[in-house]
Amino acid sequence: MSTAREQPIFSTRAHVFQIDPATKRNWIPAGKHALTVSYFYDATRNVYRIISIGGAKAIINSTVTPNMTFTKTSQKFGQWADSRANTVYGLGFASEQHLTQFAEKFQEVKEAARLAREKSQDGGELTSPALGLASHQVPPSPLVSANGPGEEKLFRSQSADAPGPTERERLKKMLSEGSVGEVQWEAEFFALQDSNNKLAGALREANAAAAQWRQQLEAQRAEAERLRQRVAELEAQAASEVTPASEKEGPGQGQSLEQLEALVQTKDQEIQTLKSQTGGPREAPEAAEREETQQKVQDLETRNAELEHQLRAMERSLEEARAERERARAEVGRAAQLLDVRLFELSELREGLARLAEAAP
């Protein structure tokens, strides 16, 4: 059979199934991957064939007759019975659109085969007016593919011999008993396997993400606990630093900042009093008393300066402790907020995993 004699008029890709000849109830897949399924027109014999090649073997070699019927058993699966080949073919498509295109082309080819048979019986010229598409008929033309370019390399095989009436009756009985409806579930099983594999992969990814989130959550909890301990240490340190180190000198140990300020003010008043006494007129001042008074004034001034220095040091230390405590509190607040966000995300992830588990068959 030459290329000019038989031309491809339509091509698509689908998963090919064939009825089990032993049980007549189960589907046998032709392979793990989708195959090219094509309509061919033989201009010499004026017949149409559906051909699919797997490797070097013809998986489908079905001559279309007016008595054939293509049945859509689901949104992506269709089948037809070939009495000559004594089998039932099933096709699983990637989308409902591809199934619709194949079914429409089947009707066109079936009508063209019917008209060709009528003209042949009437002795008329063998033509195929039912297709109504010049680019799909005898003159060589590029392959029309439902899946785009790249599907031009096709093969052809000889038609199977026609079976006897007993085999036809057995095939019709098989169809009438509703076994095709059960066979449909077998085909749907292969379609669901791909979906289950995708769901299993998504579930594994979700489990890995959940484990990662758990690790991050544990790390955040440890960081929050460390920050809480740090805040407690800073608060204890700030409380212990309220008592100034200089209180070890003299009998005034344990005084607060307010007491130190009052003491400074008292000493200032004494200094002013002494200055006024030394500067005012005195009758018969004695040099020894003056020198003693001046010495007392100098001592009081020195003591006052030391107290002021200690007071400023205490104030700086207290401010630093307060600032450190505020920073620690801010860190704890940020860690708590981040912990809340992580907990919320983990809750959403668990809900997503639960939905995936419910959706999985």
GROMACS .gro file of C-alpha atoms in nm:
model
  361
    1MET     CA    1   0.000   0.000   0.000
    2SER     CA    2   0.162   0.324  -0.111
    3THR     CA    3   0.152   0.659   0.062
    4ALA     CA    4  -0.044   0.812  -0.227
    5ARG     CA    5  -0.308   0.543  -0.183
    6GLU     CA    6  -0.361   0.583   0.192
    7GLN     CA    7  -0.334   0.923   0.358
    8PRO     CA    8  -0.369   1.030   0.726
    9ILE     CA    9  -0.659   1.272   0.776
   10PHE     CA   10  -0.658   1.320   1.154
   11SER     CA   11  -0.425   1.237   1.443
   12THR     CA   12  -0.426   1.267   1.820
   13ARG     CA   13  -0.263   1.104   2.122
   14ALA     CA   14  -0.434   0.882   2.380
   15HIS     CA   15  -0.378   0.588   2.613
   16VAL     CA   16  -0.484   0.277   2.419
   17PHE     CA   17  -0.670  -0.013   2.580
   18GLN     CA   18  -0.801  -0.341   2.442
   19ILE     CA   19  -1.058  -0.577   2.590
   20ASP     CA   20  -0.918  -0.891   2.752
   21PRO     CA   21  -0.995  -1.174   2.505
   22ALA     CA   22  -1.007  -1.427   2.788
   23THR     CA   23  -1.250  -1.257   3.027
   24LYS     CA   24  -1.413  -1.007   2.787
   25ARG     CA   25  -1.453  -0.786   3.092
   26ASN     CA   26  -1.118  -0.623   3.176
   27TRP     CA   27  -0.907  -0.368   2.992
   28ILE     CA   28  -0.552  -0.448   2.885
   29PRO     CA   29  -0.337  -0.133   2.843
   30ALA     CA   30  -0.126  -0.119   2.528
   31GLY     CA   31   0.156   0.057   2.711
   32LYS     CA   32   0.250   0.293   2.992
   33HIS     CA   33   0.250   0.603   2.771
   34ALA     CA   34   0.008   0.767   2.532
   35LEU     CA   35   0.026   0.656   2.166
   36THR     CA   36  -0.058   0.827   1.838
   37VAL     CA   37  -0.403   0.731   1.707
   38SER     CA   38  -0.482   0.830   1.347
   39TYR     CA   39  -0.758   0.813   1.090
   40PHE     CA   40  -0.641   0.697   0.745
   41TYR     CA   41  -0.825   0.716   0.414
   42ASP     CA   42  -0.758   0.456   0.142
   43ALA     CA   43  -0.842   0.628  -0.188
   44THR     CA   44  -0.821   0.307  -0.391
   45ARG     CA   45  -1.066   0.104  -0.183
   46ASN     CA   46  -1.251   0.412  -0.050
   47VAL     CA   47  -1.232   0.289   0.310
   48TYR     CA   48  -1.133   0.451   0.638
   49ARG     CA   49  -0.920   0.297   0.907
   50ILE     CA   50  -0.815   0.385   1.265
   51ILE     CA   51  -0.451   0.293   1.317
   52SER     CA   52  -0.221   0.316   1.620
   53ILE     CA   53   0.138   0.192   1.623
   54GLY     CA   54   0.327   0.087   1.938
   55GLY     CA   55   0.692   0.028   1.853
   56ALA     CA   56   0.686  -0.190   1.541
   57LYS     CA   57   0.346  -0.342   1.617
   58ALA     CA   58   0.001  -0.225   1.509
   59ILE     CA   59  -0.196  -0.186   1.833
   60ILE     CA   60  -0.512  -0.065   1.654
   61ASN     CA   61  -0.601  -0.155   1.296
   62SER     CA   62  -0.976  -0.101   1.276
   63THR     CA   63  -1.170  -0.043   0.953
   64VAL     CA   64  -1.455   0.202   1.014
   65THR     CA   65  -1.797   0.073   0.902
   66PRO     CA   66  -2.141   0.237   0.911
   67ASN     CA   67  -2.249  -0.004   1.186
   68MET     CA   68  -1.981   0.105   1.433
   69THR     CA   69  -2.060   0.333   1.726
   70PHE     CA   70  -1.814   0.535   1.931
   71THR     CA   71  -1.938   0.565   2.292
   72LYS     CA   72  -1.820   0.821   2.547
   73THR     CA   73  -1.815   0.638   2.879
   74SER     CA   74  -1.666   0.927   3.079
   75GLN     CA   75  -1.532   1.278   3.029
   76LYS     CA   76  -1.197   1.150   2.899
   77PHE     CA   77  -1.265   0.794   2.789
   78GLY     CA   78  -1.437   0.648   2.483
   79GLN     CA   79  -1.465   0.305   2.318
   80TRP     CA   80  -1.593   0.124   2.013
   81ALA     CA   81  -1.640  -0.240   1.914
   82ASP     CA   82  -1.475  -0.386   1.604
   83SER     CA   83  -1.657  -0.705   1.501
   84ARG     CA   84  -1.399  -0.784   1.233
   85ALA     CA   85  -1.116  -0.779   1.486
   86ASN     CA   86  -1.343  -0.942   1.746
   87THR     CA   87  -1.242  -0.691   2.014
   88VAL     CA   88  -1.333  -0.365   2.181
   89TYR     CA   89  -1.092  -0.071   2.174
   90GLY     CA   90  -1.076   0.197   2.446
   91LEU     CA   91  -0.903   0.535   2.437
   92GLY     CA   92  -0.817   0.751   2.739
   93PHE     CA   93  -0.754   1.114   2.641
   94ALA     CA   94  -0.573   1.391   2.823
   95SER     CA   95  -0.875   1.622   2.811
   96GLU     CA   96  -1.244   1.622   2.725
   97GLN     CA   97  -1.171   1.843   2.422
   98HIS     CA   98  -0.950   1.576   2.263
   99LEU     CA   99  -1.218   1.313   2.325
  100THR     CA  100  -1.482   1.535   2.160
  101GLN     CA  101  -1.262   1.597   1.855
  102PHE     CA  102  -1.199   1.225   1.811
  103ALA     CA  103  -1.571   1.143   1.851
  104GLU     CA  104  -1.673   1.408   1.596
  105LYS     CA  105  -1.417   1.280   1.347
  106PHE     CA  106  -1.546   0.925   1.407
  107GLN     CA  107  -1.896   1.037   1.311
  108GLU     CA  108  -1.767   1.209   0.998
  109VAL     CA  109  -1.569   0.903   0.892
  110LYS     CA  110  -1.862   0.674   0.971
  111GLU     CA  111  -2.098   0.885   0.756
  112ALA     CA  112  -1.843   0.894   0.475
  113ALA     CA  113  -1.811   0.515   0.492
  114ARG     CA  114  -2.190   0.482   0.473
  115LEU     CA  115  -2.214   0.705   0.166
  116ALA     CA  116  -1.925   0.522   0.004
  117ARG     CA  117  -2.100   0.188   0.060
  118GLU     CA  118  -2.425   0.318  -0.087
  119LYS     CA  119  -2.252   0.457  -0.395
  120SER     CA  120  -2.059   0.133  -0.434
  121GLN     CA  121  -2.381  -0.067  -0.421
  122ASP     CA  122  -2.544   0.168  -0.672
  123GLY     CA  123  -2.240   0.141  -0.902
  124GLY     CA  124  -2.154   0.510  -0.863
  125GLU     CA  125  -1.818   0.671  -0.833
  126LEU     CA  126  -1.629   0.598  -0.512
  127THR     CA  127  -1.582   0.931  -0.335
  128SER     CA  128  -1.600   1.055   0.022
  129PRO     CA  129  -1.826   1.364   0.024
  130ALA     CA  130  -1.923   1.319   0.389
  131LEU     CA  131  -1.599   1.464   0.516
  132GLY     CA  132  -1.640   1.789   0.326
  133LEU     CA  133  -1.275   1.885   0.383
  134ALA     CA  134  -1.052   1.888   0.078
  135SER     CA  135  -0.735   1.903   0.284
  136HIS     CA  136  -0.829   1.574   0.450
  137GLN     CA  137  -0.886   1.366   0.138
  138VAL     CA  138  -0.683   1.197  -0.135
  139PRO     CA  139  -0.439   1.476  -0.236
  140PRO     CA  140  -0.134   1.475  -0.014
  141SER     CA  141  -0.167   1.723   0.270
  142PRO     CA  142  -0.003   1.783   0.608
  143LEU     CA  143  -0.128   1.580   0.901
  144VAL     CA  144  -0.398   1.746   1.112
  145SER     CA  145  -0.309   1.671   1.475
  146ALA     CA  146  -0.508   1.752   1.784
  147ASN     CA  147  -0.188   1.780   1.979
  148GLY     CA  148   0.007   2.015   1.751
  149PRO     CA  149   0.297   1.941   1.514
  150GLY     CA  150   0.543   1.660   1.552
  151GLU     CA  151   0.300   1.367   1.498
  152GLU     CA  152   0.356   1.311   1.124
  153LYS     CA  153   0.542   0.980   1.147
  154LEU     CA  154   0.272   0.709   1.134
  155PHE     CA  155   0.256   0.344   1.029
  156ARG     CA  156  -0.003   0.123   0.867
  157SER     CA  157  -0.092  -0.245   0.894
  158GLN     CA  158  -0.320  -0.489   0.719
  159SER     CA  159  -0.684  -0.525   0.823
  160ALA     CA  160  -0.780  -0.823   1.037
  161ASP     CA  161  -0.985  -1.101   0.891
  162ALA     CA  162  -1.359  -1.083   0.950
  163PRO     CA  163  -1.481  -1.321   1.223
  164GLY     CA  164  -1.775  -1.556   1.185
  165PRO     CA  165  -2.137  -1.499   1.299
  166THR     CA  166  -2.079  -1.686   1.626
  167GLU     CA  167  -1.808  -1.446   1.738
  168ARG     CA  168  -2.027  -1.148   1.647
  169GLU     CA  169  -2.311  -1.285   1.856
  170ARG     CA  170  -2.077  -1.342   2.147
  171LEU     CA  171  -1.946  -0.984   2.121
  172LYS     CA  172  -2.300  -0.844   2.108
  173LYS     CA  173  -2.396  -1.052   2.409
  174MET     CA  174  -2.097  -0.922   2.601
  175LEU     CA  175  -2.200  -0.565   2.528
  176SER     CA  176  -2.566  -0.629   2.611
  177GLU     CA  177  -2.482  -0.777   2.952
  178GLY     CA  178  -2.331  -0.448   3.057
  179SER     CA  179  -1.975  -0.569   3.080
  180VAL     CA  180  -1.857  -0.258   2.902
  181GLY     CA  181  -1.981  -0.054   3.195
  182GLU     CA  182  -1.760  -0.257   3.426
  183VAL     CA  183  -1.472  -0.230   3.185
  184GLN     CA  184  -1.505   0.146   3.211
  185TRP     CA  185  -1.403   0.132   3.576
  186GLU     CA  186  -1.092  -0.059   3.476
  187ALA     CA  187  -1.000   0.223   3.240
  188GLU     CA  188  -1.078   0.487   3.501
  189PHE     CA  189  -0.843   0.304   3.735
  190PHE     CA  190  -0.544   0.378   3.510
  191ALA     CA  191  -0.649   0.742   3.490
  192LEU     CA  192  -0.678   0.758   3.868
  193GLN     CA  193  -0.335   0.602   3.912
  194ASP     CA  194  -0.172   0.914   3.768
  195SER     CA  195  -0.383   1.133   3.997
  196ASN     CA  196  -0.295   0.916   4.296
  197ASN     CA  197   0.076   0.938   4.214
  198LYS     CA  198   0.051   1.316   4.198
  199LEU     CA  199  -0.138   1.327   4.528
  200ALA     CA  200   0.116   1.095   4.689
  201GLY     CA  201   0.399   1.321   4.573
  202ALA     CA  202   0.217   1.628   4.704
  203LEU     CA  203   0.157   1.450   5.034
  204ARG     CA  204   0.526   1.358   5.065
  205GLU     CA  205   0.622   1.720   4.998
  206ALA     CA  206   0.368   1.838   5.254
  207ASN     CA  207   0.504   1.593   5.512
  208ALA     CA  208   0.857   1.713   5.447
  209ALA     CA  209   0.743   2.073   5.482
  210ALA     CA  210   0.560   1.985   5.804
  211ALA     CA  211   0.873   1.824   5.947
  212GLN     CA  212   1.073   2.132   5.856
  213TRP     CA  213   0.815   2.357   6.021
  214ARG     CA  214   0.826   2.141   6.334
  215GLN     CA  215   1.202   2.182   6.352
  216GLN     CA  216   1.170   2.557   6.307
  217LEU     CA  217   0.897   2.566   6.572
  218GLU     CA  218   1.118   2.381   6.820
  219ALA     CA  219   1.402   2.621   6.745
  220GLN     CA  220   1.171   2.919   6.800
  221ARG     CA  221   1.048   2.774   7.128
  222ALA     CA  222   1.406   2.725   7.248
  223GLU     CA  223   1.491   3.082   7.146
  224ALA     CA  224   1.186   3.217   7.329
  225GLU     CA  225   1.279   3.025   7.643
  226ARG     CA  226   1.633   3.160   7.624
  227LEU     CA  227   1.502   3.516   7.591
  228ARG     CA  228   1.270   3.468   7.888
  229GLN     CA  229   1.562   3.351   8.100
  230ARG     CA  230   1.765   3.650   7.980
  231VAL     CA  231   1.486   3.891   8.080
  232ALA     CA  232   1.463   3.731   8.424
  233GLU     CA  233   1.839   3.767   8.470
  234LEU     CA  234   1.831   4.133   8.363
  235GLU     CA  235   1.544   4.212   8.599
  236ALA     CA  236   1.728   4.047   8.887
  237GLN     CA  237   2.045   4.236   8.798
  238ALA     CA  238   1.858   4.566   8.780
  239ALA     CA  239   1.700   4.503   9.120
  240SER     CA  240   2.036   4.423   9.277
  241GLU     CA  241   2.203   4.736   9.131
  242VAL     CA  242   1.958   4.972   9.299
  243THR     CA  243   2.178   4.967   9.611
  244PRO     CA  244   2.490   5.174   9.523
  245ALA     CA  245   2.832   5.028   9.573
  246SER     CA  246   2.942   5.340   9.757
  247GLU     CA  247   2.705   5.269  10.044
  248LYS     CA  248   2.973   5.040  10.187
  249GLU     CA  249   3.154   5.352  10.312
  250GLY     CA  250   3.030   5.507  10.639
  251PRO     CA  251   2.726   5.427  10.847
  252GLY     CA  252   2.478   5.530  10.577
  253GLN     CA  253   2.459   5.190  10.404
  254GLY     CA  254   2.127   5.087  10.242
  255GLN     CA  255   2.023   5.443  10.152
  256SER     CA  256   1.810   5.491   9.841
  257LEU     CA  257   1.863   5.749   9.570
  258GLU     CA  258   1.617   5.985   9.737
  259GLN     CA  259   1.811   5.967  10.063
  260LEU     CA  260   2.138   6.040   9.882
  261GLU     CA  261   1.986   6.346   9.715
  262ALA     CA  262   1.857   6.470  10.054
  263LEU     CA  263   2.203   6.417  10.204
  264VAL     CA  264   2.364   6.617   9.924
  265GLN     CA  265   2.121   6.901   9.979
  266THR     CA  266   2.190   6.897  10.356
  267LYS     CA  267   2.563   6.912  10.296
  268ASP     CA  268   2.517   7.201  10.055
  269GLN     CA  269   2.325   7.390  10.321
  270GLU     CA  270   2.598   7.324  10.578
  271ILE     CA  271   2.860   7.448  10.330
  272GLN     CA  272   2.665   7.767  10.271
  273THR     CA  273   2.621   7.815  10.645
  274LEU     CA  274   2.990   7.770  10.710
  275LYS     CA  275   3.079   8.005  10.425
  276SER     CA  276   2.850   8.271  10.563
  277GLN     CA  277   2.995   8.223  10.909
  278THR     CA  278   3.354   8.251  10.789
  279GLY     CA  279   3.277   8.545  10.562
  280GLY     CA  280   3.079   8.747  10.823
  281PRO     CA  281   3.228   8.976  11.088
  282ARG     CA  282   3.338   8.805  11.406
  283GLU     CA  283   3.473   8.961  11.708
  284ALA     CA  284   3.814   8.843  11.802
  285PRO     CA  285   3.843   8.558  11.547
  286GLU     CA  286   4.101   8.306  11.623
  287ALA     CA  287   4.327   8.171  11.352
  288ALA     CA  288   4.294   7.815  11.472
  289GLU     CA  289   3.915   7.816  11.456
  290ARG     CA  290   3.922   7.974  11.110
  291GLU     CA  291   4.158   7.713  10.979
  292GLU     CA  292   3.949   7.437  11.136
  293THR     CA  293   3.635   7.577  10.979
  294GLN     CA  294   3.799   7.606  10.641
  295GLN     CA  295   3.919   7.251  10.667
  296LYS     CA  296   3.568   7.134  10.749
  297VAL     CA  297   3.436   7.322  10.451
  298GLN     CA  298   3.690   7.163  10.222
  299ASP     CA  299   3.610   6.819  10.361
  300LEU     CA  300   3.239   6.874  10.314
  301GLU     CA  301   3.292   6.993   9.958
  302THR     CA  302   3.507   6.689   9.880
  303ARG     CA  303   3.247   6.461  10.035
  304ASN     CA  304   2.972   6.635   9.844
  305ALA     CA  305   3.158   6.594   9.515
  306GLU     CA  306   3.211   6.226   9.585
  307LEU     CA  307   2.842   6.178   9.665
  308GLU     CA  308   2.740   6.358   9.347
  309HIS     CA  309   2.978   6.143   9.146
  310GLN     CA  310   2.836   5.829   9.305
  311LEU     CA  311   2.483   5.950   9.240
  312ARG     CA  312   2.553   6.011   8.872
  313ALA     CA  313   2.717   5.669   8.841
  314MET     CA  314   2.415   5.507   9.004
  315GLU     CA  315   2.178   5.691   8.770
  316ARG     CA  316   2.376   5.584   8.463
  317SER     CA  317   2.385   5.223   8.583
  318LEU     CA  318   2.012   5.228   8.649
  319GLU     CA  319   1.938   5.374   8.306
  320GLU     CA  320   2.155   5.114   8.137
  321ALA     CA  321   1.980   4.836   8.329
  322ARG     CA  322   1.640   4.975   8.231
  323ALA     CA  323   1.744   5.005   7.866
  324GLU     CA  324   1.878   4.650   7.866
  325ARG     CA  325   1.555   4.525   8.019
  326GLU     CA  326   1.350   4.709   7.756
  327ARG     CA  327   1.561   4.558   7.477
  328ALA     CA  328   1.515   4.213   7.626
  329ARG     CA  329   1.140   4.267   7.650
  330ALA     CA  330   1.131   4.382   7.289
  331GLU     CA  331   1.321   4.071   7.183
  332VAL     CA  332   1.079   3.853   7.378
  333GLY     CA  333   0.786   4.032   7.214
  334ARG     CA  334   0.929   3.979   6.866
  335ALA     CA  335   1.000   3.615   6.943
  336ALA     CA  336   0.645   3.570   7.074
  337GLN     CA  337   0.500   3.728   6.759
  338LEU     CA  338   0.716   3.508   6.538
  339LEU     CA  339   0.612   3.206   6.744
  340ASP     CA  340   0.246   3.295   6.695
  341VAL     CA  341   0.299   3.325   6.319
  342ARG     CA  342   0.477   2.989   6.305
  343LEU     CA  343   0.199   2.826   6.508
  344PHE     CA  344  -0.064   2.974   6.278
  345GLU     CA  345   0.122   2.855   5.967
  346LEU     CA  346   0.162   2.509   6.121
  347SER     CA  347  -0.212   2.501   6.193
  348GLU     CA  348  -0.289   2.593   5.832
  349LEU     CA  349  -0.045   2.328   5.711
  350ARG     CA  350  -0.213   2.064   5.926
  351GLU     CA  351  -0.552   2.162   5.788
  352GLY     CA  352  -0.414   2.139   5.433
  353LEU     CA  353  -0.273   1.793   5.507
  354ALA     CA  354  -0.608   1.687   5.650
  355ARG     CA  355  -0.786   1.807   5.336
  356LEU     CA  356  -0.535   1.626   5.116
  357ALA     CA  357  -0.582   1.308   5.319
  358GLU     CA  358  -0.960   1.336   5.284
  359ALA     CA  359  -0.938   1.404   4.911
  360ALA     CA  360  -0.702   1.109   4.850
  361PRO     CA  361  -0.892   0.789   4.751
   0.00000   0.00000   0.00000
